[in-house]
Short mmCIF file of C-alpha atoms and ligand atoms in Angstrom, two decimals:
data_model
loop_
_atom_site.label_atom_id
_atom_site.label_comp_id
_atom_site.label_asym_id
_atom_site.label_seq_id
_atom_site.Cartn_x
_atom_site.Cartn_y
_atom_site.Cartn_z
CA UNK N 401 26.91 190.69 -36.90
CA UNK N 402 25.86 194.50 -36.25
CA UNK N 403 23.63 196.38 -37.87
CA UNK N 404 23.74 199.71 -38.91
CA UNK N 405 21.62 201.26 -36.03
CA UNK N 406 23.86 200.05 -33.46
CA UNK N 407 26.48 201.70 -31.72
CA UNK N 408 29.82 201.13 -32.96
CA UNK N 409 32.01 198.46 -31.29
CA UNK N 410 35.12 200.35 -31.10
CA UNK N 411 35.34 204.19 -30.86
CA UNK N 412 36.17 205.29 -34.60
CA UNK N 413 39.20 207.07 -35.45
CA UNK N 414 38.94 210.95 -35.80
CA UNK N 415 38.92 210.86 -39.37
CA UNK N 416 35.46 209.18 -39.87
CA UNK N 417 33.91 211.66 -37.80
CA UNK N 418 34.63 214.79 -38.85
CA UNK N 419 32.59 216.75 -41.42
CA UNK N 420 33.80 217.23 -44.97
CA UNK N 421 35.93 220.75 -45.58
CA UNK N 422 34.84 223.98 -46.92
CA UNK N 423 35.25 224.88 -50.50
CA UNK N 424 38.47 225.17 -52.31
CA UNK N 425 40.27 228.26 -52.87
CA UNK N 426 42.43 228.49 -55.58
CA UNK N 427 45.93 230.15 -54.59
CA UNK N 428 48.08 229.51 -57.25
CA UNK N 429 48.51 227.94 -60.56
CA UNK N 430 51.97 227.04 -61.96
CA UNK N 431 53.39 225.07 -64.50
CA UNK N 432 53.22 221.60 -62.77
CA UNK N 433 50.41 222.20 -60.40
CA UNK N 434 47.68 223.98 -58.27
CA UNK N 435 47.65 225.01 -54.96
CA UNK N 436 44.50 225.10 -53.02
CA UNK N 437 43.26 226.44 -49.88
CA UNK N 438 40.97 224.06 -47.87
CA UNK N 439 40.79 222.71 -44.89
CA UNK N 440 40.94 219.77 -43.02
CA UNK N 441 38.87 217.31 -41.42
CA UNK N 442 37.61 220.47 -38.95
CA UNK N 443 36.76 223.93 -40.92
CA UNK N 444 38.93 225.46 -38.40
CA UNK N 445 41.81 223.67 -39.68
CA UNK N 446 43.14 225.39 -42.87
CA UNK N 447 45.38 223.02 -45.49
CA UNK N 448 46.75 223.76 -48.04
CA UNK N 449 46.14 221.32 -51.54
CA UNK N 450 48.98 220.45 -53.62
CA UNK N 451 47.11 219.50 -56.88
CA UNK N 452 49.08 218.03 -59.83
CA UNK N 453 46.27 217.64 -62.57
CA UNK N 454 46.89 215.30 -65.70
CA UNK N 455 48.79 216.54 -68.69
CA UNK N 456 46.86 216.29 -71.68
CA UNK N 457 50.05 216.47 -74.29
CA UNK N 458 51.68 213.88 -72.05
CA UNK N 459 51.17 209.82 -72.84
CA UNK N 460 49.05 208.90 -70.03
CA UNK N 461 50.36 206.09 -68.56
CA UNK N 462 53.50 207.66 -68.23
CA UNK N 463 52.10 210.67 -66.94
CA UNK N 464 50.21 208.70 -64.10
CA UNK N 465 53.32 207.25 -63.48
CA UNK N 466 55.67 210.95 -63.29
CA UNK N 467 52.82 212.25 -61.17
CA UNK N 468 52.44 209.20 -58.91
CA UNK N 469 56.44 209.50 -58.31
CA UNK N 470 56.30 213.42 -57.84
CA UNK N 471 53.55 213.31 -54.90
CA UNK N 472 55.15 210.67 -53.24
CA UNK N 473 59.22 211.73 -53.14
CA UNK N 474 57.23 215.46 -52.04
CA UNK N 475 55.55 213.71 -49.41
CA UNK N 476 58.52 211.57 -48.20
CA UNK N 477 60.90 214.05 -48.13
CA UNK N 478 58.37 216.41 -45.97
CA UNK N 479 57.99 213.37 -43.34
CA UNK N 480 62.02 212.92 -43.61
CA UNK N 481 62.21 216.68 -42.56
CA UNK N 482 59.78 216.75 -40.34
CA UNK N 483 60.77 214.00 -38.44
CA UNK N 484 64.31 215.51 -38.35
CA UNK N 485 63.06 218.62 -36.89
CA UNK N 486 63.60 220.71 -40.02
CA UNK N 487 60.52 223.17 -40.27
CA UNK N 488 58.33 222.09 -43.36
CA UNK N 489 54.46 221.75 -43.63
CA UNK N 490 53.09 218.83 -42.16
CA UNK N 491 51.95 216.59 -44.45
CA UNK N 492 48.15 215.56 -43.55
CA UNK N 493 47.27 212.73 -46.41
CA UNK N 494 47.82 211.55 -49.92
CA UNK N 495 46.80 210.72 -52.49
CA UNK N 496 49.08 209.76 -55.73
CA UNK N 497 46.34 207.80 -57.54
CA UNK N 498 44.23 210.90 -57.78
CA UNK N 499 47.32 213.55 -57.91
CA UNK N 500 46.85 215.71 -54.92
CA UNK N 501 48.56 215.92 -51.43
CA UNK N 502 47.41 217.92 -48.41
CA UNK N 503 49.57 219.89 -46.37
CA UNK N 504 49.81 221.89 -43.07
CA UNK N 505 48.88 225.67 -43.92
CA UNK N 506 51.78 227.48 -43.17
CA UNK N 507 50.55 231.39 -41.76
CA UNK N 508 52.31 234.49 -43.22
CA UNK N 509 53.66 234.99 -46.41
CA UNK N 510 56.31 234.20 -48.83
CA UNK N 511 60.19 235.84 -48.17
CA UNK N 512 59.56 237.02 -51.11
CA UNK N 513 56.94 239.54 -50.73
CA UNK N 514 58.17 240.78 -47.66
CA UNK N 515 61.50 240.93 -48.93
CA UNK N 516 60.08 243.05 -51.46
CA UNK N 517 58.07 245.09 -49.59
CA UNK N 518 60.62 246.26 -47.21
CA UNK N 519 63.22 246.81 -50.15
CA UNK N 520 60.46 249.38 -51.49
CA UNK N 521 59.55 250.96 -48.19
CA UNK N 522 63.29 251.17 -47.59
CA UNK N 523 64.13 252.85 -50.84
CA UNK N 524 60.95 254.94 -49.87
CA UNK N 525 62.39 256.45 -46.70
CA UNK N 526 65.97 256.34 -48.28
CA UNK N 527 64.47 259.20 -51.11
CA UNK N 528 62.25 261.17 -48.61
CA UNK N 529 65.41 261.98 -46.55
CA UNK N 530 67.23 263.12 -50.00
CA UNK N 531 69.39 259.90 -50.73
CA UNK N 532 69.31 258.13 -53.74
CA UNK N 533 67.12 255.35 -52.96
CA UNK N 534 68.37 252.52 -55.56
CA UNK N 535 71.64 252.52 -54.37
CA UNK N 536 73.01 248.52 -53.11
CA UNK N 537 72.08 247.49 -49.86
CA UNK N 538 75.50 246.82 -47.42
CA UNK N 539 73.66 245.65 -44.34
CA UNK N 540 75.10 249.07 -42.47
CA UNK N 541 72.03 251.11 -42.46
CA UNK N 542 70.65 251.06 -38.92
CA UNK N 543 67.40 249.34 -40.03
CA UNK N 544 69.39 246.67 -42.32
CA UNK N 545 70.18 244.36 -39.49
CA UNK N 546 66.20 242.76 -39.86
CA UNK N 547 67.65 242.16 -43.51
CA UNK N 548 70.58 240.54 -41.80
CA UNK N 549 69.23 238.51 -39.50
CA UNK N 550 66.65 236.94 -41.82
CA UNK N 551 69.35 236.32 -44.36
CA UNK N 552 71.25 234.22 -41.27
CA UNK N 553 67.45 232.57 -40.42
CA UNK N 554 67.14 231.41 -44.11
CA UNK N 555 70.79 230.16 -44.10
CA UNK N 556 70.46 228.17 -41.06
CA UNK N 557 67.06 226.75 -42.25
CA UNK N 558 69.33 225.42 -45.38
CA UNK N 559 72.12 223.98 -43.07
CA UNK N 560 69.46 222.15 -40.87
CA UNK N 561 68.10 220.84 -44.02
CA UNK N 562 71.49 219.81 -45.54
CA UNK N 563 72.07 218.46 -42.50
CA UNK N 564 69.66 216.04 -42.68
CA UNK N 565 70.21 215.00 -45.93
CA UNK N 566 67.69 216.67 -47.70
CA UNK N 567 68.57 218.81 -51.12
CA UNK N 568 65.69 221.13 -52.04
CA UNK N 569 66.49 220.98 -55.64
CA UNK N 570 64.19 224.29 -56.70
CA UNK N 571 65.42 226.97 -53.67
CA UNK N 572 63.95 230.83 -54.23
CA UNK N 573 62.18 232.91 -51.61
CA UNK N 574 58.95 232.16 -53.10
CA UNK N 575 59.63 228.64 -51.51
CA UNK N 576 60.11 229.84 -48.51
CA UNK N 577 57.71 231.14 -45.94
CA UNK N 578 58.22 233.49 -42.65
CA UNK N 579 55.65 232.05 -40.34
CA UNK N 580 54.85 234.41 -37.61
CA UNK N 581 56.01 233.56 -33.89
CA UNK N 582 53.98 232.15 -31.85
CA UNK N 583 52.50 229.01 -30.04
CA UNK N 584 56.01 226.77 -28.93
CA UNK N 585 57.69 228.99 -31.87
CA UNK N 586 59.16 231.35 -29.90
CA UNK N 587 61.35 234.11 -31.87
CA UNK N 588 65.24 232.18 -31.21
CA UNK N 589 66.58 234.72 -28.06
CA UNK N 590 69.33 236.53 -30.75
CA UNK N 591 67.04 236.55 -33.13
CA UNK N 592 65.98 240.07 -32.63
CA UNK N 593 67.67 242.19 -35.06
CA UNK N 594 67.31 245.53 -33.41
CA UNK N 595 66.50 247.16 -36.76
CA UNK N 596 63.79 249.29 -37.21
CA UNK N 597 61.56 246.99 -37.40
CA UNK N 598 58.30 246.97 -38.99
CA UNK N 599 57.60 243.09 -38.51
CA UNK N 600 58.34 242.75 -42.08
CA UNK N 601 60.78 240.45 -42.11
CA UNK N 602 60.26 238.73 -38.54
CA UNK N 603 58.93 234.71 -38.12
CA UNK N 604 60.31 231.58 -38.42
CA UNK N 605 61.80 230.46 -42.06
CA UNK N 606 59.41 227.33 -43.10
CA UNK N 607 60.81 225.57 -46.26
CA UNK N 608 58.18 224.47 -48.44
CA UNK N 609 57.50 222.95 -52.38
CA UNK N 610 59.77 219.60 -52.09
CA UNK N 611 58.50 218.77 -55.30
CA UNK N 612 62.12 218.59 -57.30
CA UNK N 613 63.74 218.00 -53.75
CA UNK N 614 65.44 214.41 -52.86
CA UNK N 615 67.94 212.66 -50.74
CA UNK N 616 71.48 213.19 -50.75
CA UNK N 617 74.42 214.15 -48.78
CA UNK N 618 76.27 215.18 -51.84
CA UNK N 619 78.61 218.50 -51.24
CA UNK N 620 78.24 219.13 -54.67
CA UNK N 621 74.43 218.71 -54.59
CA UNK N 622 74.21 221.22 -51.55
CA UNK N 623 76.40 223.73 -53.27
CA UNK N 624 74.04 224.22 -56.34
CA UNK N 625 71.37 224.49 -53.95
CA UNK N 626 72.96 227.15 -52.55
CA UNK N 627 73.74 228.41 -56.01
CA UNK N 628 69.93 228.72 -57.25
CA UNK N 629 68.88 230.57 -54.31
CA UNK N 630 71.93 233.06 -54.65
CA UNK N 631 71.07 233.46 -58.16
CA UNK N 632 67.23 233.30 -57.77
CA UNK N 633 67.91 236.18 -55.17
CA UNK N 634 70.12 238.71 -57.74
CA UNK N 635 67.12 238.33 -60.00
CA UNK N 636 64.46 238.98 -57.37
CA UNK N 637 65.99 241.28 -55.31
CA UNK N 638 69.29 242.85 -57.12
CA UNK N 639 69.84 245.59 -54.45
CA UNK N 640 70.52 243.13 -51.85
CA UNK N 641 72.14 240.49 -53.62
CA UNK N 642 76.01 241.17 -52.40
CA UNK N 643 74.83 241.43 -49.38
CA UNK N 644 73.09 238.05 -49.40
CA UNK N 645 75.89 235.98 -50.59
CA UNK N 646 77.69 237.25 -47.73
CA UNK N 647 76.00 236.84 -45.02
CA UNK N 648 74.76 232.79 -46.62
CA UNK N 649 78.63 232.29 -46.46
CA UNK N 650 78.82 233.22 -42.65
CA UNK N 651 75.63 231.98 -41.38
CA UNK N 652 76.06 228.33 -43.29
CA UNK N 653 79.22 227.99 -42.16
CA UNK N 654 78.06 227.79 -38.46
CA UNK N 655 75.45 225.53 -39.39
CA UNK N 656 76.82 222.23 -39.63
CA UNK N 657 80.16 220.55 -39.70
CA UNK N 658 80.41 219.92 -43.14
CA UNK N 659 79.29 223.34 -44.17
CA UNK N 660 82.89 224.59 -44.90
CA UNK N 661 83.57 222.03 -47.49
CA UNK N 662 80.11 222.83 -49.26
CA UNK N 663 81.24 226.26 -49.16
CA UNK N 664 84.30 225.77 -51.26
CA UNK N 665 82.11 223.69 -53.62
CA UNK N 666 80.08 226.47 -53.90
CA UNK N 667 83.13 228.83 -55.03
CA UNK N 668 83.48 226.28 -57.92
CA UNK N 669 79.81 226.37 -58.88
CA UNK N 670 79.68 229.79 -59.19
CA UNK N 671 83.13 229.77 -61.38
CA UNK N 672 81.44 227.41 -63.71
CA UNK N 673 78.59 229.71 -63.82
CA UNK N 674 80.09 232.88 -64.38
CA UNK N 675 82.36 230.93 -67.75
CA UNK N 676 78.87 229.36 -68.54
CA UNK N 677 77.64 233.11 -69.15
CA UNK N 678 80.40 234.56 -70.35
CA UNK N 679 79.96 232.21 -73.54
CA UNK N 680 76.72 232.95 -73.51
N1 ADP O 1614 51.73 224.66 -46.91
C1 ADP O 1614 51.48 225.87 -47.40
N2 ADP O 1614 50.90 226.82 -46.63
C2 ADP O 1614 50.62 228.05 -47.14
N3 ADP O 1614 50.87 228.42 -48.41
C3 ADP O 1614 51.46 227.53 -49.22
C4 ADP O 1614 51.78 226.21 -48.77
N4 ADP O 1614 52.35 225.54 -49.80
C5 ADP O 1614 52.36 226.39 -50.84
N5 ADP O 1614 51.85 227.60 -50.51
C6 ADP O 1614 51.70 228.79 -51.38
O1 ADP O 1614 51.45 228.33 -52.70
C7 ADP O 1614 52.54 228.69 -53.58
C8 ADP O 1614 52.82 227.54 -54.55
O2 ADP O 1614 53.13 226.36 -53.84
P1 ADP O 1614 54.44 225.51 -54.18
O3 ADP O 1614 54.49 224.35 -53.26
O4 ADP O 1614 55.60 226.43 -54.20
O5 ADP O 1614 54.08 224.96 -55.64
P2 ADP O 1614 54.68 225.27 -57.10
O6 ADP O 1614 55.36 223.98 -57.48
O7 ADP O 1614 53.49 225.58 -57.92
O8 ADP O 1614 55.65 226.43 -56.99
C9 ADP O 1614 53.70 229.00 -52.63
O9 ADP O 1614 54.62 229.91 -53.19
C10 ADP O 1614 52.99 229.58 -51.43
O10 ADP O 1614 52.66 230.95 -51.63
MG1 MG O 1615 56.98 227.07 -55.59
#
């Protein structure tokens, strides 16, 4: 038997050793969850905490069980990708019981905000050299091809993911990050657009928020998630949205072998959508 005071037989694993993180910081709060920054095991290692807390209007036995289920298919899926080489958050521990799961932080900043913010900036410019600035982005501007080539980054981030077997199930570009380059993520050697480039819209596409994301190889599954983000785009960013659905199309197509057949789904999907608002 030891005793407290003695040195420990075996050297303990990392975990066990490491002081306990900083305070949370709450980042956002949706429907379904929280997300918290923290960190992890070190204070120099910043995580990111997925919290789903319980739902008071829902019975909670069943709601233990709903939440249980979320956390884990999130977490699984992440590993799947992961493993698979698709880029997605690490996923550093778990906990279902308790509701939570802690991820890799992922540096930068949603697509969507830069998106945004070089949309404005562009319209800016557009108005100071006496254009109308609102008009529909074509991608034939001189400092559109950034817009282009992130478009073709966020398309191939789908492929590899489809590729894989993985459908997001919830795709917008507020679940999507742009990850500045950097340390072994080196910026792919076409990747520079030659646009004007403000940095806005460089880094690497991260996918993240697998929570309504599963397994399946389904062309029709892949279509619709091609679907949401095309429509979750028009909504968020209008001026660019023709522009978008053309260069998914190209990009996709070149990034796996099926991609051509998902493709044609897709032109189905959309039909069904258009008659679906069209009877309002
Ligand atoms: N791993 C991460 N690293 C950095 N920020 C993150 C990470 N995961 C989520 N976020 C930020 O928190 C927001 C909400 O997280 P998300 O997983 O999308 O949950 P929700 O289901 O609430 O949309 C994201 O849009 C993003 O801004
Ligand atoms: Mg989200």
């Amino acid at each position: 038997m030891t005793d407290d005071t003695e040195p420990q037989q075996f050297p303990l694993p990392a975990i066990l050793t490491y002081p306990s993180s900083k305070t949370p910081e709450l980042i956002t709060q949706g429907a379904e969850g929280r997300l918290y920054k923290t960190t992890y095991l070190l204070p120099s290692v910043p995580c990111a905490l997925k919290y789903r807390p319980p739902k008071p209007w829902r019975h909670p036995v069943l709601d233990a069980r709903l939440t249980r289920h979320r956390i884990l298919s999130e977490a699984r899926v992440l590993v799947k990708c992961r493993r698979e080489g698709v880029a997605v958050p690490a996923v550093y521990a778990v906990d279902e019981a308790a509701g939570w799961l802690a991820l890799e932080w992922v540096a930068g900043a949603p697509v969507r905000v830069g998106v945004n913010e070089w949309l404005r900036r562009r319209r800016d410019s557009e108005r100071a050299a006496g254009r109308g600035g609102d008009a529909v982005v074509t991608g034939d501007a001189p400092g559109d091809a950034d817009l282009v080539a992130l478009m073709r980054r966020i398309a191939g981030a789908l492929g590899r993911m489809h590729k894989v077997g993985i459908v997001h199930g919830d795709l917008t570009t507020s679940n999507m990050m742009l990850r500045p380059w950097g340390e072994g993520r080196e910026r792919p050697a076409n990747g520079h657009a030659g646009g004007q480039g403000d940095g806005l819209l460089e880094g690497e596409i991260v996918l993240i928020d697998f929570g309504l994301a599963g397994q399946s190889t389904s062309d029709e599954d892949r279509a619709v998630d091609l679907y949401v983000l095309e429509r979750a785009f028009a909504s968020t960013h209008p001026r660019a949205e023709a522009l978008f659905s053309t260069v998914l199309e190209s990009a996709y197509r070149e990034a796996f072998k099926q991609a051509p057949i998902v493709l044609k789904k897709l032109e189905e999907v959309r039909m069904r959508g258009r008659k679906r608002s069209m009877l309002g």
